[in-house]
Each structure stands twice: as structure tokens, then as C-alpha cells.
mmCIF file of C-alpha atoms in Angstrom:
data_model
loop_
_atom_site.group_PDB
_atom_site.id
_atom_site.type_symbol
_atom_site.label_atom_id
_atom_site.label_comp_id
_atom_site.label_asym_id
_atom_site.label_seq_id
_atom_site.Cartn_x
_atom_site.Cartn_y
_atom_site.Cartn_z
ATOM 1 C CA PHE A 23 0.919 -1.935 16.122
ATOM 2 C CA SER A 24 -2.186 -2.505 13.325
ATOM 3 C CA PRO A 25 -4.479 -5.290 13.442
ATOM 4 C CA GLY A 26 -2.989 -8.240 12.004
ATOM 5 C CA LEU A 27 0.542 -6.884 11.341
ATOM 6 C CA GLY A 28 1.976 -3.808 12.901
ATOM 7 C CA LEU A 29 4.604 -2.159 15.290
ATOM 8 C CA VAL A 30 4.731 -1.876 18.985
ATOM 9 C CA SER A 31 7.646 -0.324 20.857
ATOM 10 C CA ALA A 32 9.517 -2.905 22.916
ATOM 11 C CA GLY A 33 11.522 -1.252 25.778
ATOM 12 C CA LEU A 34 14.035 -3.994 27.094
ATOM 13 C CA VAL A 35 13.543 -2.660 30.617
ATOM 14 C CA PRO A 36 12.235 -4.631 33.492
ATOM 15 C CA PRO A 37 8.503 -5.086 33.652
ATOM 16 C CA PRO A 38 6.177 -3.415 34.185
ATOM 17 C CA ALA A 39 7.684 -0.710 31.786
ATOM 18 C CA LEU A 40 5.529 1.865 30.048
ATOM 19 C CA VAL A 41 7.184 2.962 26.591
ATOM 20 C CA ASP A 42 5.693 5.978 25.091
ATOM 21 C CA LYS A 43 6.383 8.181 22.171
ATOM 22 C CA GLY A 44 6.239 11.148 24.529
ATOM 23 C CA SER A 45 9.580 9.669 26.343
ATOM 24 C CA SER A 46 12.758 10.469 25.498
ATOM 25 C CA LEU A 47 14.042 7.143 24.042
ATOM 26 C CA SER A 48 17.464 5.750 22.901
ATOM 27 C CA SER A 49 17.720 5.569 19.187
ATOM 28 C CA LYS A 50 18.121 1.904 19.482
ATOM 29 C CA ILE A 51 14.509 0.891 20.128
ATOM 30 C CA PRO A 52 13.954 -2.378 19.593
ATOM 31 C CA LEU A 53 10.368 -3.097 17.759
ATOM 32 C CA SER A 54 8.307 -6.295 17.109
ATOM 33 C CA ALA A 55 6.189 -7.137 14.552
ATOM 34 C CA ILE A 56 2.902 -8.609 15.503
ATOM 35 C CA SER A 57 0.596 -10.764 13.974
ATOM 36 C CA GLN A 58 -2.416 -13.021 15.376
ATOM 37 C CA ALA A 59 -1.041 -16.665 15.786
ATOM 38 C CA SER A 60 -2.783 -17.946 12.670
ATOM 39 C CA PRO A 61 -1.745 -19.767 9.472
ATOM 40 C CA SER A 62 -2.375 -16.815 7.246
ATOM 41 C CA ALA A 63 -1.259 -14.051 9.738
ATOM 42 C CA THR A 64 1.578 -15.995 10.653
ATOM 43 C CA ALA A 65 2.647 -16.246 7.091
ATOM 44 C CA ARG A 66 1.735 -12.795 6.592
ATOM 45 C CA VAL A 67 4.958 -12.054 8.645
ATOM 46 C CA SER A 68 7.140 -14.535 7.298
ATOM 47 C CA ALA A 69 6.141 -13.280 3.745
ATOM 48 C CA TRP A 70 7.122 -9.729 5.323
ATOM 49 C CA ALA A 71 10.407 -10.659 6.694
ATOM 50 C CA ALA A 72 11.646 -12.864 3.775
ATOM 51 C CA SER A 73 10.925 -9.701 1.427
ATOM 52 C CA ALA A 74 12.230 -6.974 4.197
ATOM 53 C CA SER A 75 15.178 -5.898 1.877
ATOM 54 C CA GLN A 76 12.280 -4.683 -0.158
ATOM 55 C CA LEU A 77 10.853 -2.932 2.378
ATOM 56 C CA GLY A 78 14.054 -0.400 2.488
ATOM 57 C CA GLN A 79 12.214 2.815 0.611
ATOM 58 C CA ALA A 80 8.861 2.232 2.601
ATOM 59 C CA GLN A 81 9.580 5.205 5.457
ATOM 60 C CA ARG A 82 9.548 7.212 2.337
ATOM 61 C CA VAL A 83 5.848 7.610 2.210
ATOM 62 C CA THR A 84 4.244 9.283 -0.804
ATOM 63 C CA ALA A 85 4.791 13.090 0.127
ATOM 64 C CA SER A 86 1.700 14.874 1.414
ATOM 65 C CA ALA A 87 0.589 17.676 -0.793
ATOM 66 C CA VAL A 88 -0.203 19.677 2.141
ATOM 67 C CA SER A 89 3.032 21.916 3.374
ATOM 68 C CA SER A 90 1.150 24.732 5.504
ATOM 69 C CA PHE A 91 0.088 23.992 9.263
ATOM 70 C CA HIS A 92 -2.064 26.952 10.243
ATOM 71 C CA VAL A 93 -3.093 27.239 14.192
ATOM 72 C CA ILE A 94 -5.862 29.852 14.765
ATOM 73 C CA PHE A 95 -6.487 30.716 18.276
ATOM 74 C CA LEU A 96 -9.914 32.294 19.054
ATOM 75 C CA ILE A 97 -9.786 34.379 22.322
ATOM 76 C CA ASP A 98 -12.543 35.046 24.405
ATOM 77 C CA ASN A 99 -12.536 39.008 25.302
ATOM 78 C CA SER A 100 -15.368 39.056 27.107
ATOM 79 C CA ARG A 101 -15.781 41.604 29.843
ATOM 80 C CA SER A 102 -14.937 38.934 32.394
ATOM 81 C CA MET A 103 -11.096 38.182 30.935
ATOM 82 C CA SER A 104 -10.259 41.525 32.991
ATOM 83 C CA ARG A 105 -10.637 39.788 36.067
ATOM 84 C CA ALA A 106 -7.406 39.344 38.312
ATOM 85 C CA ASP A 107 -8.091 36.137 39.707
ATOM 86 C CA VAL A 108 -6.077 33.834 38.332
ATOM 87 C CA LEU A 109 -3.195 31.731 40.630
ATOM 88 C CA GLY A 110 0.136 32.723 39.522
ATOM 89 C CA PRO A 111 3.922 32.003 40.430
ATOM 90 C CA ALA A 112 4.402 32.410 44.193
ATOM 91 C CA GLY A 113 0.671 33.422 45.173
ATOM 92 C CA THR A 114 0.296 36.173 42.902
ATOM 93 C CA MET A 115 -3.078 37.071 41.510
ATOM 94 C CA LEU A 116 -3.041 37.791 37.681
ATOM 95 C CA GLY A 117 -5.474 38.585 35.198
ATOM 96 C CA ARG A 118 -7.131 36.225 32.911
ATOM 97 C CA SER A 119 -6.449 37.925 29.254
ATOM 98 C CA ALA A 120 -2.785 38.415 30.689
ATOM 99 C CA CYS A 121 -2.614 34.560 31.584
ATOM 100 C CA VAL A 122 -3.786 33.370 28.453
ATOM 101 C CA PHE A 123 -1.077 35.254 26.346
ATOM 102 C CA ARG A 124 1.669 34.125 28.505
ATOM 103 C CA ALA A 125 0.205 30.595 27.523
ATOM 104 C CA LEU A 126 0.514 31.562 23.993
ATOM 105 C CA ASP A 127 4.085 32.272 24.430
ATOM 106 C CA THR A 128 4.674 28.890 25.566
ATOM 107 C CA PHE A 129 2.853 27.658 22.741
ATOM 108 C CA ALA A 130 5.042 29.682 20.124
ATOM 109 C CA ASP A 131 8.325 28.428 21.924
ATOM 110 C CA GLN A 132 7.504 25.078 21.376
ATOM 111 C CA LEU A 133 6.687 25.468 17.666
ATOM 112 C CA THR A 134 9.122 28.466 16.504
ATOM 113 C CA GLY A 135 11.465 26.996 13.821
ATOM 114 C CA LEU A 136 9.126 24.490 12.564
ATOM 115 C CA SER A 137 8.671 25.018 8.730
ATOM 116 C CA GLY A 138 5.260 25.289 7.416
ATOM 117 C CA VAL A 139 3.696 26.407 10.891
ATOM 118 C CA GLU A 140 1.450 29.708 10.766
ATOM 119 C CA CYS A 141 -0.348 31.373 13.542
ATOM 120 C CA SER A 142 -3.428 33.837 13.461
ATOM 121 C CA VAL A 143 -5.406 35.224 15.970
ATOM 122 C CA VAL A 144 -8.724 35.979 16.397
ATOM 123 C CA VAL A 145 -10.483 37.835 19.025
ATOM 124 C CA PHE A 146 -13.864 37.907 20.010
ATOM 125 C CA SER A 147 -16.770 39.367 21.961
ATOM 126 C CA THR A 148 -19.881 40.118 21.007
ATOM 127 C CA GLN A 149 -18.244 40.510 17.460
ATOM 128 C CA ALA A 150 -14.879 38.914 16.083
ATOM 129 C CA ARG A 151 -11.776 40.793 14.880
ATOM 130 C CA VAL A 152 -8.912 38.981 13.143
ATOM 131 C CA GLU A 153 -5.556 40.573 15.147
ATOM 132 C CA LEU A 154 -3.461 38.295 13.399
ATOM 133 C CA ASP A 155 -3.588 36.647 9.708
ATOM 134 C CA HIS A 156 -1.292 33.903 8.741
ATOM 135 C CA ALA A 157 1.779 34.696 10.276
ATOM 136 C CA ALA A 158 5.157 32.343 10.223
ATOM 137 C CA VAL A 159 5.983 30.861 13.554
ATOM 138 C CA ASP A 160 9.479 32.494 13.715
ATOM 139 C CA ALA A 161 11.751 34.834 15.897
ATOM 140 C CA SER A 162 9.009 37.434 15.477
ATOM 141 C CA ILE A 163 6.103 36.032 16.284
ATOM 142 C CA LYS A 164 6.388 36.609 20.039
ATOM 143 C CA GLY A 165 6.405 40.589 19.549
ATOM 144 C CA LYS A 166 3.255 40.560 17.492
ATOM 145 C CA LEU A 167 1.428 38.428 20.230
ATOM 146 C CA GLU A 168 2.614 41.048 23.106
ATOM 147 C CA ALA A 169 1.760 43.655 20.246
ATOM 148 C CA ILE A 170 -2.084 41.900 20.221
ATOM 149 C CA ARG A 171 -2.232 41.659 24.043
ATOM 150 C CA MET A 172 -1.382 45.566 24.871
ATOM 151 C CA ARG A 173 -3.795 46.852 22.510
ATOM 152 C CA THR A 174 -6.691 44.141 23.273
ATOM 153 C CA VAL A 175 -8.970 45.620 26.351
ATOM 154 C CA PRO A 176 -11.963 43.151 27.411
ATOM 155 C CA ARG A 177 -15.266 44.241 27.048
ATOM 156 C CA GLY A 178 -18.793 43.057 26.240
ATOM 157 C CA GLY A 179 -19.868 39.983 26.000
ATOM 158 C CA GLY A 180 -19.171 36.335 24.411
ATOM 159 C CA ASP A 181 -20.207 34.933 21.638
ATOM 160 C CA PHE A 182 -18.516 32.120 19.955
ATOM 161 C CA ALA A 183 -20.231 31.804 16.146
ATOM 162 C CA PRO A 184 -18.398 35.123 15.409
ATOM 163 C CA ALA A 185 -15.403 33.771 16.173
ATOM 164 C CA LEU A 186 -15.827 30.484 14.399
ATOM 165 C CA ARG A 187 -16.892 32.286 11.086
ATOM 166 C CA ALA A 188 -14.141 34.628 11.274
ATOM 167 C CA MET A 189 -12.035 31.254 11.812
ATOM 168 C CA HIS A 190 -13.703 29.868 8.654
ATOM 169 C CA GLY A 191 -13.007 32.394 6.179
ATOM 170 C CA LEU A 192 -9.122 32.207 7.205
ATOM 171 C CA CYS A 193 -9.181 28.148 6.274
ATOM 172 C CA GLY A 194 -8.133 26.657 3.325
ATOM 173 C CA ARG A 195 -4.772 26.870 2.497
ATOM 174 C CA GLY A 196 -3.654 23.779 4.245
ATOM 175 C CA VAL A 197 -4.413 22.057 7.638
ATOM 176 C CA ASP A 198 -6.035 24.253 9.837
ATOM 177 C CA ILE A 199 -6.349 23.853 13.376
ATOM 178 C CA GLY A 200 -9.028 26.515 15.586
ATOM 179 C CA VAL A 201 -8.214 26.642 19.339
ATOM 180 C CA LEU A 202 -11.194 28.395 20.725
ATOM 181 C CA LEU A 203 -10.271 29.403 24.762
ATOM 182 C CA THR A 204 -13.163 30.871 26.949
ATOM 183 C CA ASP A 205 -13.907 31.769 30.483
ATOM 184 C CA GLY A 206 -18.035 31.626 30.163
ATOM 185 C CA ARG A 207 -21.001 30.410 28.460
ATOM 186 C CA PRO A 208 -21.681 31.895 25.156
ATOM 187 C CA GLY A 209 -23.909 34.430 24.501
ATOM 188 C CA ASP A 210 -25.407 32.957 21.233
ATOM 189 C CA GLY A 211 -27.349 29.932 20.955
ATOM 190 C CA TRP A 212 -25.215 26.482 20.645
ATOM 191 C CA PRO A 213 -27.494 25.319 17.415
ATOM 192 C CA THR A 214 -26.217 28.349 15.926
ATOM 193 C CA ILE A 215 -22.266 27.545 16.960
ATOM 194 C CA ASN A 216 -22.834 23.699 16.124
ATOM 195 C CA SER A 217 -23.668 24.612 12.706
ATOM 196 C CA THR A 218 -20.778 26.773 12.144
ATOM 197 C CA VAL A 219 -18.417 24.391 12.951
ATOM 198 C CA ALA A 220 -20.601 21.761 10.870
ATOM 199 C CA ALA A 221 -20.331 24.145 8.041
ATOM 200 C CA MET A 222 -16.304 24.190 8.071
ATOM 201 C CA ARG A 223 -16.083 20.760 8.466
ATOM 202 C CA ARG A 224 -18.574 20.351 5.684
ATOM 203 C CA ASP A 225 -16.062 22.762 3.325
ATOM 204 C CA PHE A 226 -12.712 21.351 4.533
ATOM 205 C CA GLY A 227 -13.152 17.902 5.824
ATOM 206 C CA ASP A 228 -10.356 16.425 8.276
ATOM 207 C CA ARG A 229 -7.789 19.527 6.843
ATOM 208 C CA CYS A 230 -9.949 21.669 9.378
ATOM 209 C CA MET A 231 -10.473 20.925 13.342
ATOM 210 C CA VAL A 232 -11.393 22.460 16.340
ATOM 211 C CA HIS A 233 -10.043 21.959 19.589
ATOM 212 C CA THR A 234 -11.833 24.100 22.902
ATOM 213 C CA VAL A 235 -10.279 25.125 26.116
ATOM 214 C CA GLY A 236 -12.492 26.385 29.157
ATOM 215 C CA PHE A 237 -10.536 28.364 31.329
ATOM 216 C CA GLY A 238 -12.242 29.065 34.900
ATOM 217 C CA PRO A 239 -15.149 27.779 36.795
ATOM 218 C CA ASP A 240 -17.882 28.996 34.574
ATOM 219 C CA THR A 241 -16.607 26.114 32.226
ATOM 220 C CA GLY A 242 -17.134 23.494 34.113
ATOM 221 C CA GLY A 243 -20.338 21.279 34.500
ATOM 222 C CA VAL A 244 -22.844 21.055 32.180
ATOM 223 C CA HIS A 245 -20.930 23.847 29.658
ATOM 224 C CA ALA A 246 -17.862 21.560 30.026
ATOM 225 C CA GLY A 247 -20.129 18.573 28.037
ATOM 226 C CA LYS A 248 -21.322 21.504 25.905
ATOM 227 C CA LEU A 249 -17.519 22.641 24.727
ATOM 228 C CA GLU A 250 -16.611 18.745 24.595
ATOM 229 C CA HIS A 251 -19.026 18.372 22.738
ATOM 230 C CA LEU A 252 -18.104 21.114 20.063
ATOM 231 C CA ALA A 253 -14.558 20.021 20.133
ATOM 232 C CA GLN A 254 -15.628 16.275 18.874
ATOM 233 C CA GLN A 255 -17.974 17.594 16.261
ATOM 234 C CA GLY A 256 -14.890 19.790 15.264
ATOM 235 C CA GLY A 257 -12.629 16.912 15.194
ATOM 236 C CA GLY A 258 -11.016 18.155 18.093
ATOM 237 C CA ARG A 259 -10.046 17.618 21.967
ATOM 238 C CA PHE A 260 -11.741 19.329 24.935
ATOM 239 C CA HIS A 261 -9.160 20.715 27.579
ATOM 240 C CA ALA A 262 -10.578 21.444 30.804
ATOM 241 C CA ASN A 263 -9.305 24.335 33.156
ATOM 242 C CA ALA A 264 -11.846 25.169 35.661
ATOM 243 C CA LYS A 265 -9.449 26.282 38.131
ATOM 244 C CA LEU A 266 -7.766 29.235 37.344
ATOM 245 C CA ASP A 267 -4.535 28.225 37.426
ATOM 246 C CA ALA A 268 -1.652 30.240 35.353
ATOM 247 C CA GLU A 269 0.759 26.939 35.151
ATOM 248 C CA ALA A 270 -2.231 24.792 34.136
ATOM 249 C CA LEU A 271 -3.007 26.424 31.525
ATOM 250 C CA VAL A 272 0.424 26.929 30.322
ATOM 251 C CA THR A 273 0.357 22.617 30.583
ATOM 252 C CA THR A 274 -2.480 22.743 28.501
ATOM 253 C CA PHE A 275 -0.851 24.921 25.600
ATOM 254 C CA GLU A 276 1.933 22.856 25.665
ATOM 255 C CA HIS A 277 0.018 19.958 25.113
ATOM 256 C CA LEU A 278 -1.833 21.389 22.389
ATOM 257 C CA SER A 279 1.554 22.209 20.537
ATOM 258 C CA ALA A 280 2.948 18.920 21.010
ATOM 259 C CA GLN A 281 -0.243 17.440 19.277
ATOM 260 C CA VAL A 282 0.607 20.351 16.442
ATOM 261 C CA SER A 283 4.194 19.264 16.112
ATOM 262 C CA THR A 284 2.959 15.577 15.858
ATOM 263 C CA LEU A 285 0.070 15.910 13.522
ATOM 264 C CA ARG A 286 2.604 18.376 11.228
ATOM 265 C CA ALA A 287 5.336 15.211 11.240
ATOM 266 C CA SER A 288 2.459 12.591 10.771
ATOM 267 C CA VAL A 289 0.990 14.301 7.409
ATOM 268 C CA LEU A 290 4.128 15.269 6.355
ATOM 269 C CA MET A 291 5.302 11.465 6.435
ATOM 270 C CA PHE A 292 2.537 9.226 5.871
ATOM 271 C CA GLY A 293 0.148 11.867 3.739
ATOM 272 C CA GLU A 294 -3.236 13.369 4.374
ATOM 273 C CA LYS A 295 -4.649 10.042 5.313
ATOM 274 C CA ALA A 296 -2.815 10.873 8.677
ATOM 275 C CA LEU A 297 -5.763 13.406 8.989
ATOM 276 C CA LYS A 298 -8.359 10.701 8.506
ATOM 277 C CA PRO A 299 -10.091 9.322 12.047
ATOM 278 C CA LEU A 300 -10.349 5.848 12.190
ATOM 279 C CA PRO A 301 -13.312 4.489 14.318
ATOM 280 C CA VAL A 302 -13.996 5.012 17.994
ATOM 281 C CA LYS A 303 -12.424 2.116 20.477
ATOM 282 C CA GLU A 304 -14.175 1.222 23.242
ATOM 283 C CA LYS A 305 -11.624 1.356 26.082
ATOM 284 C CA GLU A 306 -11.316 -1.468 28.636
ATOM 285 C CA VAL A 307 -12.663 -1.078 32.317
ATOM 286 C CA ALA A 308 -9.939 0.576 34.889
ATOM 287 C CA ASN A 309 -7.523 -2.253 35.984
ATOM 288 C CA ALA A 310 -8.034 -4.928 33.637
ATOM 289 C CA TRP A 311 -4.318 -5.952 33.555
ATOM 290 C CA GLU A 312 -3.738 -6.471 37.438
ATOM 291 C CA GLY A 313 -3.529 -9.747 37.931
ATOM 292 C CA LYS A 314 -3.554 -10.948 34.412
ATOM 293 C CA ALA A 315 0.473 -11.407 34.092
ATOM 294 C CA ASP A 316 0.164 -15.427 34.345
ATOM 295 C CA ASP A 317 -2.967 -15.749 32.169
ATOM 296 C CA PRO A 318 -4.119 -12.495 30.422
ATOM 297 C CA SER A 319 -6.579 -14.833 27.898
ATOM 298 C CA SER A 320 -9.681 -13.309 29.292
ATOM 299 C CA VAL A 321 -8.457 -9.841 28.000
ATOM 300 C CA ALA A 322 -6.124 -10.286 25.779
ATOM 301 C CA ASP A 323 -5.559 -12.029 22.183
ATOM 302 C CA ARG A 324 -2.422 -14.758 21.645
ATOM 303 C CA CYS A 325 -0.250 -13.446 19.269
ATOM 304 C CA HIS A 326 3.430 -14.171 17.441
ATOM 305 C CA GLY A 327 6.105 -11.481 18.288
ATOM 306 C CA GLN A 328 9.393 -11.318 17.026
ATOM 307 C CA ILE A 329 11.915 -8.541 17.830
ATOM 308 C CA MET A 330 12.771 -6.497 14.640
ATOM 309 C CA LEU A 331 15.810 -4.278 14.102
ATOM 310 C CA PRO A 332 17.341 -2.352 11.271
ATOM 311 C CA PRO A 333 21.234 -3.364 10.440
ATOM 312 C CA GLY A 334 23.872 -1.512 13.058
ATOM 313 C CA ASN A 335 25.506 0.023 10.111
ATOM 314 C CA ASP A 336 22.167 1.331 8.517
ATOM 315 C CA PRO A 337 19.549 2.877 10.761
ATOM 316 C CA ALA A 338 17.409 3.328 8.113
ATOM 317 C CA GLY A 339 17.465 0.368 6.615
ATOM 318 C CA ALA A 340 14.608 -2.380 6.246
ATOM 319 C CA LEU A 341 13.739 -3.999 9.632
ATOM 320 C CA LEU A 342 15.218 -7.522 10.139
ATOM 321 C CA PRO A 343 14.516 -10.256 13.006
ATOM 322 C CA ARG A 344 16.792 -10.326 15.881
ATOM 323 C CA GLY A 345 16.564 -12.610 18.425
ATOM 324 C CA PRO A 346 14.242 -15.617 19.365
ATOM 325 C CA SER A 347 10.531 -14.953 18.374
ATOM 326 C CA THR A 348 7.736 -15.813 20.710
ATOM 327 C CA GLU A 349 4.572 -17.714 20.846
ATOM 328 C CA GLU A 350 2.918 -15.794 23.817
ATOM 329 C CA ALA A 351 2.686 -11.939 22.947
ATOM 330 C CA TRP A 352 -0.445 -10.997 24.697
ATOM 331 C CA VAL A 353 -2.409 -7.768 23.008
ATOM 332 C CA HIS A 354 -5.412 -6.595 25.076
ATOM 333 C CA ARG A 355 -8.416 -6.547 23.251
ATOM 334 C CA LYS A 356 -9.128 -2.689 24.011
ATOM 335 C CA PRO A 357 -7.139 0.149 25.067
ATOM 336 C CA PHE A 358 -6.684 1.074 28.670
ATOM 337 C CA ALA A 359 -6.743 5.200 27.362
ATOM 338 C CA GLU A 360 -6.425 7.458 24.719
ATOM 339 C CA GLY A 361 -4.892 10.959 23.990
ATOM 340 C CA ALA A 362 -5.528 13.246 21.022
ATOM 341 C CA LEU A 363 -3.353 11.271 18.775
ATOM 342 C CA ARG A 364 -3.075 7.350 20.042
ATOM 343 C CA TYR A 365 -4.520 4.749 22.046
ATOM 344 C CA ALA A 366 -2.705 3.021 24.382
ATOM 345 C CA THR A 367 -3.163 -0.691 25.125
ATOM 346 C CA HIS A 368 -1.344 -3.093 27.453
ATOM 347 C CA LEU A 369 0.767 -5.916 25.782
ATOM 348 C CA TRP A 370 2.398 -8.871 27.973
ATOM 349 C CA TRP A 371 5.462 -10.659 26.249
ATOM 350 C CA LYS A 372 6.323 -14.095 27.410
ATOM 351 C CA ARG A 373 9.574 -15.622 26.504
ATOM 352 C CA PRO A 374 10.655 -19.060 27.769
ATOM 353 C CA HIS A 375 14.348 -19.371 28.730
ATOM 354 C CA VAL A 376 16.527 -22.397 27.789
ATOM 355 C CA SER A 377 17.499 -22.863 31.328
ATOM 356 C CA GLY A 378 13.878 -22.627 32.459
ATOM 357 C CA GLY A 379 11.239 -20.056 33.598
ATOM 358 C CA VAL A 380 9.813 -17.552 31.650
ATOM 359 C CA SER A 381 10.519 -13.650 30.825
ATOM 360 C CA THR A 382 7.548 -11.614 31.114
ATOM 361 C CA TRP A 383 7.597 -8.163 29.933
ATOM 362 C CA HIS A 384 4.598 -5.578 30.353
ATOM 363 C CA LEU A 385 4.660 -3.423 27.685
ATOM 364 C CA VAL A 386 2.390 -0.591 25.954
ATOM 365 C CA VAL A 387 1.292 -0.804 22.542
ATOM 366 C CA LYS A 388 0.735 2.707 21.381
ATOM 367 C CA GLU A 389 -1.874 2.957 18.075
ATOM 368 C CA SER A 390 -2.709 5.886 16.084
ATOM 369 C CA LYS A 391 -6.233 7.001 16.096
ATOM 370 C CA PHE A 392 -6.066 8.093 12.417
ATOM 371 C CA ASP A 393 -5.417 6.410 9.281
ATOM 372 C CA GLY A 394 -1.971 6.724 7.179
ATOM 373 C CA ALA A 395 0.256 5.355 10.115
ATOM 374 C CA HIS A 396 -0.537 1.903 9.367
ATOM 375 C CA ASP A 397 0.987 1.618 5.998
ATOM 376 C CA SER A 398 4.237 -0.205 6.385
ATOM 377 C CA PRO A 399 6.231 -1.795 9.599
ATOM 378 C CA GLN A 400 9.175 0.421 8.367
ATOM 379 C CA ALA A 401 7.365 3.671 7.801
ATOM 380 C CA VAL A 402 6.089 3.382 11.465
ATOM 381 C CA HIS A 403 9.375 2.429 12.979
ATOM 382 C CA GLY A 404 11.101 5.740 10.670
ATOM 383 C CA PHE A 405 8.523 7.953 11.993
ATOM 384 C CA PHE A 406 8.938 6.900 15.623
ATOM 385 C CA LEU A 407 12.569 7.486 15.523
ATOM 386 C CA THR A 408 12.591 10.775 13.647
ATOM 387 C CA ASN A 409 9.430 11.824 16.208
ATOM 388 C CA HIS A 410 11.982 11.229 19.303
ATOM 389 C CA ARG A 411 14.881 12.864 17.852
ATOM 390 C CA ARG A 412 13.079 15.993 17.025
#
């Protein structure tokens, strides 16, 4: 979905239905072209539908020059990481450092086999040390991570700036994604830390980003806000794990691997524009959709909607109108939620029955937070299905 003309995943299921790119969906997902119900917007939809046969090649967007996706883990190795106070399986207590490497294994499992994905590891206390430099994420990566775990002994304090400077030195070959994990407050000052991230972004732009992961109670409260600000400055996202729980940390790294995987697919499909963030959107108040099925006009805009599908014998072919259209596709003006890559916005799809009455579907629009994924309806459709099949 994009302003004026775009796409929304429309699952044909009883309302309310949530359709998410993260779900495992059939390859025969109907898609709807949405436009504001104004003469000019409706004309754009009509013109696009009339020339749909010319868009058969649209999903083959100019390939990105980027082919390397480099994940750099900055792992806190301060003395506190030696504590065995993390809740593990069956109520066991595990060491903090061991839990981090256990979570790294999960990350590797999710990304092994994806071409162009590389991994570096930097461990830091008062100084930083590069333990792994641009290693391919293949069948050998877990053995390399285990070797690092075996020779890593937590000691000393925890300064962020040396780790970030080490990351800076590893960047520049493609897309670089830093993940800074810490269980405490930094020993060096925030001005120095923030300026180090700013220097990376100045040198590499949107090709370089930094996520932060807090692990343990010392990363909560005011410190959580500092880690969140650092991630925002680095174009990334803060992941809070104030509770020392091994499975929760594994889940965080699963989310991170999904973000890397989807970002890789987006850049390969849409080019480097997929790295450029769009302006931040204000979210609507909680539960703004409740009680709005009959008349959503106070929170949504009325649009024209048409189900669009490729030919049955050509799944990669041009999208063509399928079935009757509606003049009541109500798209909320503000998203109700956001993830690392997308906004989620409510959509009410109303269509009168020939025999009387109205069908109402409650759907969710997923809108990219980055440029490039709005180039053409065909490109979005192709990416959506390819990402699900993958």
C-alpha cells in the first residue's frame, strides 16, 4: 500500500482478519489496488489497469549494486557477563555470556545458506577485539562461534565506543548491520558513544545501521531510553530484555534474523532505495478501530478498491482486475502499530451483495517504512509472494 496507488494483502477470510507478511500464507493471495476516490486518483487506477500488460516486467526492478549483507555482533564481555543468573530450560540457571552465544546459534540457523550474508564478531570490555571478520554464514559458522565462546573470558568494565569504532573499521563493503548487546551501563560517556555512531552514519549513510539489545535489569529504566536513542540514531531498533530469560533472548535474535533476511530480500528486489527510511508516521490511539465497522469516516479515508490477481496460468504475469470493485475501501489515516520494517494500518472493505446487505472485511495494510518498495504494484506483489515462499 502506498499513498494514491499501491497494494494491500486481502485475505478472503471472515472478519476480523489480520493478514501479516510474517504469516505462512498461500501463494494465491488476492491483492487489491487502492486509490483515493477522486477523479484524478481513479483515473490513475484505470490507466494502470488498462496498461497492466505493460507491467509484466515491473517486478524485475533494476538490481542493486549491493550484494553483501554483513552482520556485526558487538558482544559485551565485561565482568558481569560471567554471572550465572539467567533462567534457562527446566528452571536451570545459565551464565549470561553462554546465553548470548546460544542465541547467536539461533541467529546462524535462521540465515545459513542465504547468499551474500556475512558475520563478524567483536567482543568488548574496556577495549574491543575483533574475533571474527566477514565470515560467510554457512555450515561452518556455528563451529566458529563456539570457538569464540570457548576462548572468551568476561572481565573488566564495558565501554561501548571502542566496540563501535571496531565496527566502523569493518564497514564499507555492502550493507552493514551492527547489533550491540550489553548487560549494563557503559563505562564511557554517552556523548562519545553517540558521536561514534554519528561518524559511521556520516561515512556510510543508510548502508550502515546499529541495533541495540539490552540484557538484564541494569539495561532497564533510564538506560533503556539511552539504548533506544542510540539505536534510533543508528537507523536501527532497540530490543529490551530486562528480564534475564534465555528463551526470551533467543526470540529477540530470531526477530533480528528475520529483519536481516527481509532487508536483504528488499534490497536485492528494489535496490538501495529500500534502505532509505521514509518520514516517521504518528500512530493512532489504541482501539481506534473498535465500533467503527459501520461508519469509519472519523478515522479513515474512503477509497476505491479492486481485487487484482495475476493470470492463473502465469503467477508472475501482470495483475488484472478480478471480481467487482468497491467504492468503500476505508483506509485508516494513521497506523496502529509498527515493526522494524513496516507499519500496520486498519482497512475496512465493504461490498454490497446483489441480494441485499453488505459484506465487511476487517483487514490490515502493511506499509514499508523504507523507500523503494513503492515503485510499482507488480513489484510489491512479486516481492510479497517471494518473501512468503522463502
